[in-house]
Structures are given as structure tokens and as C-alpha cells.
Amino acid sequence: MSWTIWMATAVVIATIYALIKRYETRLVLLTAGFLMALLSMKPMMAFQQFDKSMTAAALIIAICSAIGFASVISITKCDLHLVSLLTKPLKQFGIFLLPACCAVTGLVSIAIPSTAGCCAAVGPTLIPLMIRAGFKPAVAAAAVVGSVTPALVNPGISHNVFVAKLASMEVMQFLGIFSKYTLGLSALGIVLLTVVCFFYKDYKKNVGEADLSRQENSTNANLPELPEHPNVIYALAPLVPVVLLIIFSLWVPSIKMSVATAMLIGAVYAMVVTRTSPEKVTKEFFNGMGKGYANILGIIIAAGVFAAGLRAAGVVDAFVSFLTQTQGAAKIGGAVGPYLLGILTGSGDAAAFAFNEAVTPHAAKFGMTIENLGYLAAIGGGLGRLSSPLCGGLILVAGIAGVSPMEVVKRTGPVMFGMLVAALLVL
């Protein structure tokens, strides 16, 4: 191996360490990428990639509009009405409350694809409900945070947009292929969590008061309160863009509705039905778009620079050559690599974006399609994140339940690993 590959290996190890220590993700990836390119005497590769990534029109349009819409839904409180509407029928389910709560969280995650945002919306209702029904706090928390995988069905999710662009596909075409896998893996996750619940003996009908008081004392007072009487018209607002995109994609294919168009229509619907000030909605929508560029596209840009540094050092060519000679390694590496880094860092995004930027475009060389390898990396990173005690959403639900994040990980970890193995077998 050349000295640049040894140098890049050292930089990658330092990058992983910095991410584990929870330094700013974008700073770490940018610094590592520019350093590798500079030491390889090819600094312009990193700068050119920075320019290319920050002006990727398809990514900017879809991701920024989706986050803008999410901001509008948040200020109009439509997300809370949706959660309240879905949770009201659950109170008399007994042991079946566990899969029911998982299913409700999964449905909400499609409308609120942020893990922390979804957990903050449903956790204060579902976790106490499950504890009162006889479930231990740790499994109640795991049922919420471990059920957000269906968020990948949302067309505005950055991974969907990113991989679809790499594969030269429309986002809805990409979702048409992989939504069934996402929902199938999510259903498997519910089954596995139910098994884990029995293994740990986490359900008993007569719940102890200690569990209830511990949860009640630890719940953050700043978490949102759900409306006692949810408004169905308000509750539909978070689902409008998804429904529109599905309808036009399946039944009116002659009209090409973009993600941004659907998000704008959804924002207008929320504004009209809640009679929120148009000025306030407009400001919040564009503020959300700015946050989407900074927080999500910022990671994509930084991951692109990191991948450019790897290319400059010759790591990508060497890795692709290795995968070409051992084709099975590409499939396993695409899922397991982001999965392990997701566990270590509490975030699967950086690993998945970096892998998809650097390796996934070469998928055909080792017998795979770009869309399959890109999907594996995206879902692998997500499953790893949900197995990590550093995951923000997991820490949140652990706090609501009044337990250690590690107690939650003991439940989510085996479930996510089982889902990862299933993904490798079926894809």
C-alpha cells in the first residue's frame, strides 16, 4: 500500500474517534477530507467536491422543502393532533399494546421523520400508557424509539433523495422499489421486540407504583402536551404531502409532482385549516428550509468532501478493487460499515452519506445496483443509530421513561441486529 493510504487510514481512525467523542460532525468530516486531499497533493479535489455538493439542485429542493414543511407543521401543532388521534384507541389493548404502540409510532414517523421529533411527539403519551398497562419502562421506551424505521417511506428523507439521484431515478420510483422492504423490516422489528419483551419478562398486568412514579418524576416538563380532543382536519395535515405524492405517482403519472410542490401544498393546507397567520407560516417555512440546508445538506456536503479526500488518497480505488474481487464483501460492507459507525457515534447519517458518496456509484463493478447498495447503507446506518446509547431520540425516550439509555439499548440492539441480518438476506 502507498503511504497516502496509510495516511488516510490514520485520518479515518481519528475521524471515527472524533465522532464518538461527539465533536461537530460537519467540522470533523470537512477537516478530515481537506487534510487527506492536501497531504495527497490534490487539494482541489476537495474544493471542487464542496462546490458540487453545495449546489446539488435535486437535493436542495427536496430536503429544504421537507424541513420547511416540518417547521410549519410544528408551529401549527398539527403533529400533536395526529399523535393524539392515533393514541386514543390504545388504552385497552393489554399485551397487544406493545405492537399497537410500535405501529402508531411507525405511522407517525412517516409524517414526522426526525427520530427525536417523533419521539418527543409520541413518547410523553405512549410511554406512560404502556407503563400503566404493565410494561417495564425500558421496553416502553424501546417500543417508541425502535419503531421509527418507516420514516424511510417519506419522500423527503435525505437518504431517499440522495440515493435516487445517484441511481438517476425519481424519488417516487426509488420508494416504489424499496418501501415494501422498509415496511417489511419494520413489521419484523415489531415481532422481534415482542420476543425481546417476553425474554426480559417486561410485561406484567399489575404494574408497580415505583415504575410509574419514576417515569412521572423524570418526564421533561418542556415536552409537548397533546390536545385532549384532537381535530381530525388538523391531524391530516402532516400526511398531505405523502398522500399527494403517492396518488400522483400511482394514479396520475402524467403529472410529475415534485417533493417541493407536495410540501408547499401541505404547508398551505395546514395554514388554512388552522387559520395561522400567513406571515408567520411563510417565515417559519423559509427558516425551516435554512435549517434543512445547514443541518442536513451540511452533513451531505461535509461527507462529500470526506469522500473526495479518500479518493485523492487512493483509498476509494483500492477499496473498489477489493470489492470487485470479492463481490459478497460489498453487500456486507455497505450495510455493516454504516451500522457499526452508527452504534459508535449515535448517528448513521455521516457514515451512510460518506459510503454512498464514495463507493455506491461503483456498485455495478461488484455485481450490485446503485439503488440496492445505497439503500443498504442508508438503512444500516439507521439501524446502528437506534442501537446506540448516544442516539438523541433514544436518550430522550430513556429520560421520559426514567431509565438508563443502556437499558433501552438492551432491547433495541438485538432487534436492530435482526433487522440488519434480514436486510442482508432479502436484498
Short mmCIF file of C-alpha atoms in Angstrom, two decimals:
data_model
loop_
_atom_site.label_atom_id
_atom_site.label_comp_id
_atom_site.label_asym_id
_atom_site.label_seq_id
_atom_site.Cartn_x
_atom_site.Cartn_y
_atom_site.Cartn_z
CA MET A 1 0.00 0.00 0.00
CA SER A 2 1.13 3.56 -0.71
CA TRP A 3 1.90 6.00 2.08
CA THR A 4 -1.22 8.02 1.21
CA ILE A 5 -3.43 5.02 2.02
CA TRP A 6 -1.66 4.59 5.38
CA MET A 7 -2.12 8.32 6.00
CA ALA A 8 -5.81 8.12 5.08
CA THR A 9 -6.26 5.12 7.38
CA ALA A 10 -4.86 7.13 10.28
CA VAL A 11 -7.13 10.08 9.41
CA VAL A 12 -10.20 7.81 9.22
CA ILE A 13 -9.40 6.33 12.65
CA ALA A 14 -9.04 9.85 14.05
CA THR A 15 -12.34 10.80 12.37
CA ILE A 16 -14.18 7.88 13.98
CA TYR A 17 -12.68 8.80 17.36
CA ALA A 18 -13.79 12.43 16.97
CA LEU A 19 -17.32 11.36 16.00
CA ILE A 20 -17.50 9.01 19.00
CA LYS A 21 -16.45 11.93 21.22
CA ARG A 22 -19.38 13.85 19.66
CA TYR A 23 -17.42 16.68 18.10
CA GLU A 24 -19.32 18.69 15.47
CA THR A 25 -19.95 16.19 12.63
CA ARG A 26 -19.56 18.67 9.78
CA LEU A 27 -16.32 20.07 11.20
CA VAL A 28 -14.84 16.59 11.63
CA LEU A 29 -15.72 15.41 8.12
CA LEU A 30 -14.62 18.65 6.42
CA THR A 31 -11.32 18.74 8.31
CA ALA A 32 -10.56 15.09 7.54
CA GLY A 33 -11.46 15.45 3.86
CA PHE A 34 -9.40 18.58 3.26
CA LEU A 35 -6.45 17.12 5.23
CA MET A 36 -6.38 13.91 3.18
CA ALA A 37 -6.64 15.84 -0.10
CA LEU A 38 -3.91 18.29 0.95
CA LEU A 39 -1.48 15.56 2.09
CA SER A 40 -2.15 13.68 -1.14
CA MET A 41 -1.14 16.84 -3.07
CA LYS A 42 -4.63 17.09 -4.62
CA PRO A 43 -6.32 19.82 -2.57
CA MET A 44 -8.55 20.99 -5.43
CA MET A 45 -10.43 17.66 -5.42
CA ALA A 46 -11.88 18.56 -2.02
CA PHE A 47 -12.73 22.15 -3.04
CA GLN A 48 -14.37 21.01 -6.27
CA GLN A 49 -16.44 18.45 -4.39
CA PHE A 50 -17.50 21.14 -1.91
CA ASP A 51 -18.75 23.31 -4.78
CA LYS A 52 -20.52 20.36 -6.41
CA SER A 53 -22.27 19.18 -3.25
CA MET A 54 -23.48 22.59 -2.11
CA THR A 55 -25.17 23.27 -5.45
CA ALA A 56 -26.88 19.90 -5.99
CA ALA A 57 -30.29 21.16 -7.10
CA ALA A 58 -32.27 17.94 -6.61
CA LEU A 59 -31.08 17.56 -3.02
CA ILE A 60 -31.63 21.20 -2.10
CA ILE A 61 -35.17 21.32 -3.49
CA ALA A 62 -36.42 18.14 -1.84
CA ILE A 63 -34.65 18.31 1.53
CA CYS A 64 -35.07 22.02 2.24
CA SER A 65 -38.77 22.00 1.31
CA ALA A 66 -39.38 18.93 3.50
CA ILE A 67 -37.79 20.57 6.55
CA GLY A 68 -39.66 23.80 5.82
CA PHE A 69 -42.93 21.86 5.81
CA ALA A 70 -41.98 20.12 9.06
CA SER A 71 -41.43 23.52 10.67
CA VAL A 72 -44.90 24.68 9.59
CA ILE A 73 -46.49 21.51 10.96
CA SER A 74 -44.69 22.11 14.26
CA ILE A 75 -45.86 25.71 14.76
CA THR A 76 -49.45 24.87 13.79
CA LYS A 77 -49.42 21.91 16.27
CA CYS A 78 -50.90 19.62 13.61
CA ASP A 79 -48.38 16.93 14.51
CA LEU A 80 -49.71 16.81 18.08
CA HIS A 81 -53.28 16.41 16.85
CA LEU A 82 -52.18 13.47 14.68
CA VAL A 83 -50.43 11.78 17.61
CA SER A 84 -53.39 12.37 19.95
CA LEU A 85 -55.84 10.97 17.39
CA LEU A 86 -53.79 7.81 16.87
CA THR A 87 -53.13 7.08 20.55
CA LYS A 88 -56.66 7.45 21.96
CA PRO A 89 -57.91 3.94 20.95
CA LEU A 90 -54.94 2.13 22.54
CA LYS A 91 -55.80 2.09 26.22
CA GLN A 92 -57.45 -1.37 26.49
CA PHE A 93 -55.10 -3.47 24.36
CA GLY A 94 -53.28 -5.42 27.11
CA ILE A 95 -50.19 -7.26 25.85
CA PHE A 96 -51.11 -6.22 22.30
CA LEU A 97 -50.48 -2.64 23.32
CA LEU A 98 -46.78 -3.17 22.51
CA PRO A 99 -47.20 -3.93 18.77
CA ALA A 100 -50.00 -1.36 18.58
CA CYS A 101 -47.76 1.39 20.00
CA CYS A 102 -44.96 0.33 17.64
CA ALA A 103 -47.35 0.59 14.70
CA VAL A 104 -48.63 4.01 15.77
CA THR A 105 -45.07 5.31 16.20
CA GLY A 106 -44.14 3.95 12.78
CA LEU A 107 -47.08 5.72 11.16
CA VAL A 108 -46.27 8.97 12.94
CA SER A 109 -42.61 8.67 11.88
CA ILE A 110 -43.66 8.84 8.23
CA ALA A 111 -45.25 12.22 8.91
CA ILE A 112 -42.55 13.32 11.41
CA PRO A 113 -39.37 11.66 10.06
CA SER A 114 -37.00 13.18 12.62
CA THR A 115 -36.23 10.49 15.22
CA ALA A 116 -36.02 12.98 18.09
CA GLY A 117 -39.07 14.90 16.83
CA CYS A 118 -41.19 11.78 16.50
CA CYS A 119 -40.11 10.51 19.94
CA ALA A 120 -40.85 13.91 21.51
CA ALA A 121 -44.32 13.86 19.93
CA VAL A 122 -45.43 10.32 20.85
CA GLY A 123 -43.19 9.46 23.83
CA PRO A 124 -44.95 11.52 26.54
CA THR A 125 -48.22 9.77 25.67
CA LEU A 126 -47.27 6.22 24.68
CA ILE A 127 -44.59 5.54 27.29
CA PRO A 128 -46.76 6.33 30.37
CA LEU A 129 -49.64 4.48 28.69
CA MET A 130 -47.53 1.34 28.30
CA ILE A 131 -46.13 1.58 31.82
CA ARG A 132 -49.64 1.84 33.27
CA ALA A 133 -50.67 -1.19 31.20
CA GLY A 134 -47.94 -3.29 32.84
CA PHE A 135 -44.85 -2.87 30.64
CA LYS A 136 -41.47 -2.07 32.18
CA PRO A 137 -40.22 1.45 31.38
CA ALA A 138 -37.23 0.23 29.33
CA VAL A 139 -39.32 -1.75 26.86
CA ALA A 140 -41.88 1.08 26.69
CA ALA A 141 -39.10 3.43 25.63
CA ALA A 142 -37.71 0.83 23.19
CA ALA A 143 -41.14 0.42 21.59
CA VAL A 144 -41.13 4.10 20.67
CA VAL A 145 -37.56 4.75 19.52
CA GLY A 146 -37.23 1.31 17.91
CA SER A 147 -40.22 1.85 15.63
CA VAL A 148 -39.16 4.86 13.57
CA THR A 149 -37.75 2.91 10.58
CA PRO A 150 -40.92 3.54 8.47
CA ALA A 151 -39.72 7.17 8.25
CA LEU A 152 -37.72 5.96 5.22
CA VAL A 153 -41.03 5.78 3.35
CA ASN A 154 -41.22 9.61 3.45
CA PRO A 155 -40.17 11.01 0.05
CA GLY A 156 -38.49 13.99 1.71
CA ILE A 157 -35.97 11.88 3.67
CA SER A 158 -32.49 12.97 2.60
CA HIS A 159 -31.22 9.41 2.05
CA ASN A 160 -34.04 8.67 -0.40
CA VAL A 161 -33.30 11.82 -2.39
CA PHE A 162 -29.54 11.24 -2.31
CA VAL A 163 -29.58 7.59 -3.42
CA ALA A 164 -32.27 8.21 -6.05
CA LYS A 165 -30.09 10.96 -7.53
CA LEU A 166 -27.07 8.63 -7.60
CA ALA A 167 -29.15 5.99 -9.38
CA SER A 168 -30.66 8.56 -11.82
CA MET A 169 -34.16 7.71 -10.60
CA GLU A 170 -37.16 9.69 -9.45
CA VAL A 171 -37.63 9.60 -5.68
CA MET A 172 -41.07 8.00 -6.00
CA GLN A 173 -39.65 5.34 -8.34
CA PHE A 174 -36.99 4.57 -5.72
CA LEU A 175 -39.64 4.37 -2.98
CA GLY A 176 -41.78 2.15 -5.20
CA ILE A 177 -38.97 -0.40 -5.14
CA PHE A 178 -37.85 -0.18 -1.52
CA SER A 179 -40.92 0.84 0.53
CA LYS A 180 -42.02 -2.80 0.75
CA TYR A 181 -38.64 -3.73 2.21
CA THR A 182 -38.79 -0.85 4.71
CA LEU A 183 -42.27 -1.78 5.88
CA GLY A 184 -41.44 -5.49 5.93
CA LEU A 185 -38.35 -4.89 8.07
CA SER A 186 -40.42 -2.63 10.34
CA ALA A 187 -43.00 -5.39 10.82
CA LEU A 188 -40.19 -7.83 11.61
CA GLY A 189 -38.88 -5.32 14.16
CA ILE A 190 -42.24 -5.32 15.95
CA VAL A 191 -42.22 -9.12 16.13
CA LEU A 192 -38.62 -9.20 17.39
CA LEU A 193 -39.30 -6.55 20.05
CA THR A 194 -42.29 -8.57 21.27
CA VAL A 195 -39.99 -11.60 21.59
CA VAL A 196 -37.43 -9.48 23.46
CA CYS A 197 -40.21 -8.26 25.76
CA PHE A 198 -41.05 -11.86 26.73
CA PHE A 199 -37.35 -12.75 27.05
CA TYR A 200 -36.76 -9.96 29.57
CA LYS A 201 -40.16 -10.59 31.21
CA ASP A 202 -41.03 -6.95 30.62
CA TYR A 203 -44.81 -7.33 30.84
CA LYS A 204 -46.98 -7.96 33.87
CA LYS A 205 -50.56 -6.91 34.46
CA ASN A 206 -50.10 -5.47 37.95
CA VAL A 207 -47.59 -2.68 37.44
CA GLY A 208 -45.68 -1.38 40.42
CA GLU A 209 -46.14 2.19 41.56
CA ALA A 210 -42.36 2.64 41.58
CA ASP A 211 -42.22 2.42 37.77
CA LEU A 212 -45.00 4.98 37.42
CA SER A 213 -43.53 7.45 39.89
CA ARG A 214 -40.04 7.13 38.40
CA GLN A 215 -41.40 7.91 34.94
CA GLU A 216 -43.56 10.79 36.14
CA ASN A 217 -40.71 12.40 38.09
CA SER A 218 -38.30 12.21 35.15
CA THR A 219 -40.55 13.45 32.36
CA ASN A 220 -39.33 16.74 30.97
CA ALA A 221 -41.86 19.49 31.59
CA ASN A 222 -40.91 21.11 28.28
CA LEU A 223 -42.22 18.18 26.24
CA PRO A 224 -45.38 18.99 24.27
CA GLU A 225 -48.81 18.28 25.73
CA LEU A 226 -51.26 16.51 23.43
CA PRO A 227 -54.71 18.04 22.85
CA GLU A 228 -57.44 16.23 24.76
CA HIS A 229 -59.84 16.49 21.80
CA PRO A 230 -57.83 16.12 18.57
CA ASN A 231 -59.08 17.82 15.43
CA VAL A 232 -59.18 15.32 12.54
CA ILE A 233 -58.76 18.08 9.94
CA TYR A 234 -55.61 19.28 11.71
CA ALA A 235 -54.36 15.70 12.13
CA LEU A 236 -54.45 15.12 8.36
CA ALA A 237 -52.03 17.97 7.63
CA PRO A 238 -48.75 16.07 8.29
CA LEU A 239 -49.89 13.34 5.89
CA VAL A 240 -50.94 15.59 2.98
CA PRO A 241 -47.58 15.63 1.08
CA VAL A 242 -47.08 11.86 1.36
CA VAL A 243 -50.65 11.17 0.23
CA LEU A 244 -50.34 13.59 -2.71
CA LEU A 245 -47.07 12.08 -3.90
CA ILE A 246 -48.46 8.54 -3.71
CA ILE A 247 -51.68 9.48 -5.53
CA PHE A 248 -49.95 11.32 -8.37
CA SER A 249 -47.23 8.69 -8.67
CA LEU A 250 -49.64 5.73 -8.87
CA TRP A 251 -52.78 7.11 -10.47
CA VAL A 252 -51.84 10.36 -12.25
CA PRO A 253 -48.32 9.64 -13.56
CA SER A 254 -48.76 12.16 -16.39
CA ILE A 255 -48.41 14.95 -13.80
CA LYS A 256 -44.91 14.94 -12.33
CA MET A 257 -45.44 16.27 -8.81
CA SER A 258 -42.17 17.14 -7.11
CA VAL A 259 -41.49 16.73 -3.41
CA ALA A 260 -41.27 20.52 -3.06
CA THR A 261 -44.69 21.01 -4.67
CA ALA A 262 -46.29 18.49 -2.32
CA MET A 263 -44.63 20.12 0.70
CA LEU A 264 -45.84 23.58 -0.33
CA ILE A 265 -49.42 22.34 -0.78
CA GLY A 266 -49.23 20.62 2.62
CA ALA A 267 -47.97 23.82 4.25
CA VAL A 268 -50.80 25.86 2.71
CA TYR A 269 -53.35 23.26 3.87
CA ALA A 270 -52.00 23.42 7.44
CA MET A 271 -52.08 27.23 7.35
CA VAL A 272 -55.66 27.38 6.07
CA VAL A 273 -57.25 24.78 8.36
CA THR A 274 -55.53 26.11 11.49
CA ARG A 275 -56.05 29.75 10.44
CA THR A 276 -52.44 30.55 11.26
CA SER A 277 -51.03 33.89 10.12
CA PRO A 278 -49.70 33.57 6.53
CA GLU A 279 -46.79 35.82 7.51
CA LYS A 280 -45.86 33.53 10.39
CA VAL A 281 -46.16 30.40 8.23
CA THR A 282 -44.06 31.92 5.45
CA LYS A 283 -41.31 32.95 7.86
CA GLU A 284 -41.28 29.55 9.52
CA PHE A 285 -41.25 27.68 6.21
CA PHE A 286 -38.18 29.56 4.98
CA ASN A 287 -36.50 29.36 8.40
CA GLY A 288 -37.03 25.61 8.23
CA MET A 289 -35.55 25.50 4.74
CA GLY A 290 -32.46 27.24 6.08
CA LYS A 291 -32.18 24.75 8.93
CA GLY A 292 -32.55 21.91 6.44
CA TYR A 293 -29.65 23.23 4.39
CA ALA A 294 -27.47 23.82 7.44
CA ASN A 295 -28.20 20.65 9.39
CA ILE A 296 -28.86 18.03 6.70
CA LEU A 297 -27.29 19.28 3.50
CA GLY A 298 -24.38 20.46 5.63
CA ILE A 299 -23.66 16.84 6.55
CA ILE A 300 -24.06 15.76 2.92
CA ILE A 301 -21.61 18.44 1.80
CA ALA A 302 -19.11 17.52 4.51
CA ALA A 303 -19.48 13.79 3.73
CA GLY A 304 -18.80 14.60 0.06
CA VAL A 305 -15.57 16.40 0.97
CA PHE A 306 -14.56 13.49 3.19
CA ALA A 307 -15.18 11.08 0.31
CA ALA A 308 -13.17 13.33 -2.02
CA GLY A 309 -10.27 13.14 0.42
CA LEU A 310 -10.49 9.35 0.33
CA ARG A 311 -10.48 9.42 -3.47
CA ALA A 312 -7.48 11.74 -3.53
CA ALA A 313 -5.55 9.35 -1.27
CA GLY A 314 -6.40 6.38 -3.48
CA VAL A 315 -8.47 4.64 -0.82
CA VAL A 316 -11.65 4.51 -2.90
CA ASP A 317 -9.89 2.93 -5.91
CA ALA A 318 -8.22 0.36 -3.66
CA PHE A 319 -11.50 -0.38 -1.87
CA VAL A 320 -13.43 -0.72 -5.13
CA SER A 321 -10.74 -3.05 -6.46
CA PHE A 322 -11.05 -5.21 -3.34
CA LEU A 323 -14.85 -5.30 -3.59
CA THR A 324 -14.65 -6.17 -7.28
CA GLN A 325 -12.54 -9.23 -6.47
CA THR A 326 -14.78 -10.29 -3.55
CA GLN A 327 -18.29 -9.30 -4.61
CA GLY A 328 -20.03 -10.50 -1.46
CA ALA A 329 -17.98 -8.06 0.62
CA ALA A 330 -19.65 -5.04 -0.99
CA LYS A 331 -23.11 -6.05 0.17
CA ILE A 332 -21.97 -6.83 3.71
CA GLY A 333 -19.72 -3.76 3.94
CA GLY A 334 -22.45 -1.45 2.64
CA ALA A 335 -24.77 -2.38 5.49
CA VAL A 336 -22.41 -3.37 8.31
CA GLY A 337 -19.97 -0.44 7.96
CA PRO A 338 -22.59 2.33 8.47
CA TYR A 339 -24.32 0.11 11.08
CA LEU A 340 -21.18 -0.14 13.23
CA LEU A 341 -20.38 3.55 12.88
CA GLY A 342 -23.98 4.37 13.77
CA ILE A 343 -23.56 2.41 17.02
CA LEU A 344 -20.27 4.14 17.80
CA THR A 345 -21.42 7.69 17.06
CA GLY A 346 -25.18 7.71 17.65
CA SER A 347 -25.72 8.98 14.09
CA GLY A 348 -25.98 6.86 10.99
CA ASP A 349 -26.13 9.78 8.56
CA ALA A 350 -22.43 10.62 8.31
CA ALA A 351 -21.37 7.02 7.62
CA ALA A 352 -24.18 6.33 5.14
CA PHE A 353 -23.63 9.55 3.18
CA ALA A 354 -19.86 9.06 3.07
CA PHE A 355 -20.20 5.43 1.91
CA ASN A 356 -22.82 6.31 -0.70
CA GLU A 357 -20.76 9.22 -2.00
CA ALA A 358 -17.52 7.25 -2.26
CA VAL A 359 -18.41 3.62 -3.03
CA THR A 360 -22.04 3.28 -4.15
CA PRO A 361 -21.52 4.88 -7.62
CA HIS A 362 -19.22 1.90 -8.40
CA ALA A 363 -21.86 -0.69 -7.44
CA ALA A 364 -22.04 -2.22 -10.94
CA LYS A 365 -18.35 -3.19 -10.74
CA PHE A 366 -19.08 -5.67 -7.97
CA GLY A 367 -22.38 -7.05 -9.18
CA MET A 368 -24.87 -4.76 -7.45
CA THR A 369 -27.15 -1.89 -8.43
CA ILE A 370 -26.60 1.62 -7.10
CA GLU A 371 -30.07 1.76 -5.60
CA ASN A 372 -29.68 -1.57 -3.72
CA LEU A 373 -26.27 -0.74 -2.26
CA GLY A 374 -27.35 2.82 -1.40
CA TYR A 375 -30.48 1.58 0.37
CA LEU A 376 -28.45 -0.97 2.35
CA ALA A 377 -26.06 1.74 3.53
CA ALA A 378 -28.91 4.08 4.50
CA ILE A 379 -30.90 1.51 6.45
CA GLY A 380 -27.72 0.04 8.00
CA GLY A 381 -26.76 3.44 9.39
CA GLY A 382 -30.27 3.97 10.74
CA LEU A 383 -30.37 0.59 12.47
CA GLY A 384 -26.96 1.24 14.01
CA ARG A 385 -28.09 4.61 15.35
CA LEU A 386 -31.09 3.01 17.07
CA SER A 387 -28.69 0.55 18.75
CA SER A 388 -26.55 3.32 20.24
CA PRO A 389 -26.83 4.86 23.74
CA LEU A 390 -25.60 8.10 22.10
CA CYS A 391 -28.66 8.44 19.83
CA GLY A 392 -30.52 11.66 20.68
CA GLY A 393 -34.00 10.16 20.27
CA LEU A 394 -33.05 7.16 22.40
CA ILE A 395 -31.69 9.39 25.16
CA LEU A 396 -34.95 11.35 25.03
CA VAL A 397 -37.24 8.33 25.48
CA ALA A 398 -34.96 6.91 28.18
CA GLY A 399 -35.38 10.19 30.05
CA ILE A 400 -39.16 10.10 29.65
CA ALA A 401 -39.24 6.51 30.94
CA GLY A 402 -36.82 7.26 33.79
CA VAL A 403 -34.27 4.57 32.82
CA SER A 404 -30.67 4.44 31.62
CA PRO A 405 -30.15 4.60 27.82
CA MET A 406 -28.23 1.31 28.11
CA GLU A 407 -31.38 -0.40 29.42
CA VAL A 408 -33.18 0.72 26.27
CA VAL A 409 -30.27 -0.41 24.07
CA LYS A 410 -30.51 -3.90 25.60
CA ARG A 411 -33.95 -4.08 23.95
CA THR A 412 -33.37 -2.20 20.69
CA GLY A 413 -29.89 -3.66 19.98
CA PRO A 414 -30.95 -7.30 19.32
CA VAL A 415 -33.96 -6.09 17.33
CA MET A 416 -31.90 -3.85 15.04
CA PHE A 417 -29.29 -6.56 14.53
CA GLY A 418 -32.02 -9.00 13.50
CA MET A 419 -33.40 -6.44 11.06
CA LEU A 420 -29.90 -5.89 9.62
CA VAL A 421 -29.42 -9.63 9.02
CA ALA A 422 -32.85 -9.79 7.37
CA ALA A 423 -31.98 -6.84 5.11
CA LEU A 424 -28.78 -8.57 4.00
CA LEU A 425 -30.71 -11.78 3.25
CA VAL A 426 -33.55 -10.24 1.22
CA LEU A 427 -31.69 -7.57 -0.75
#
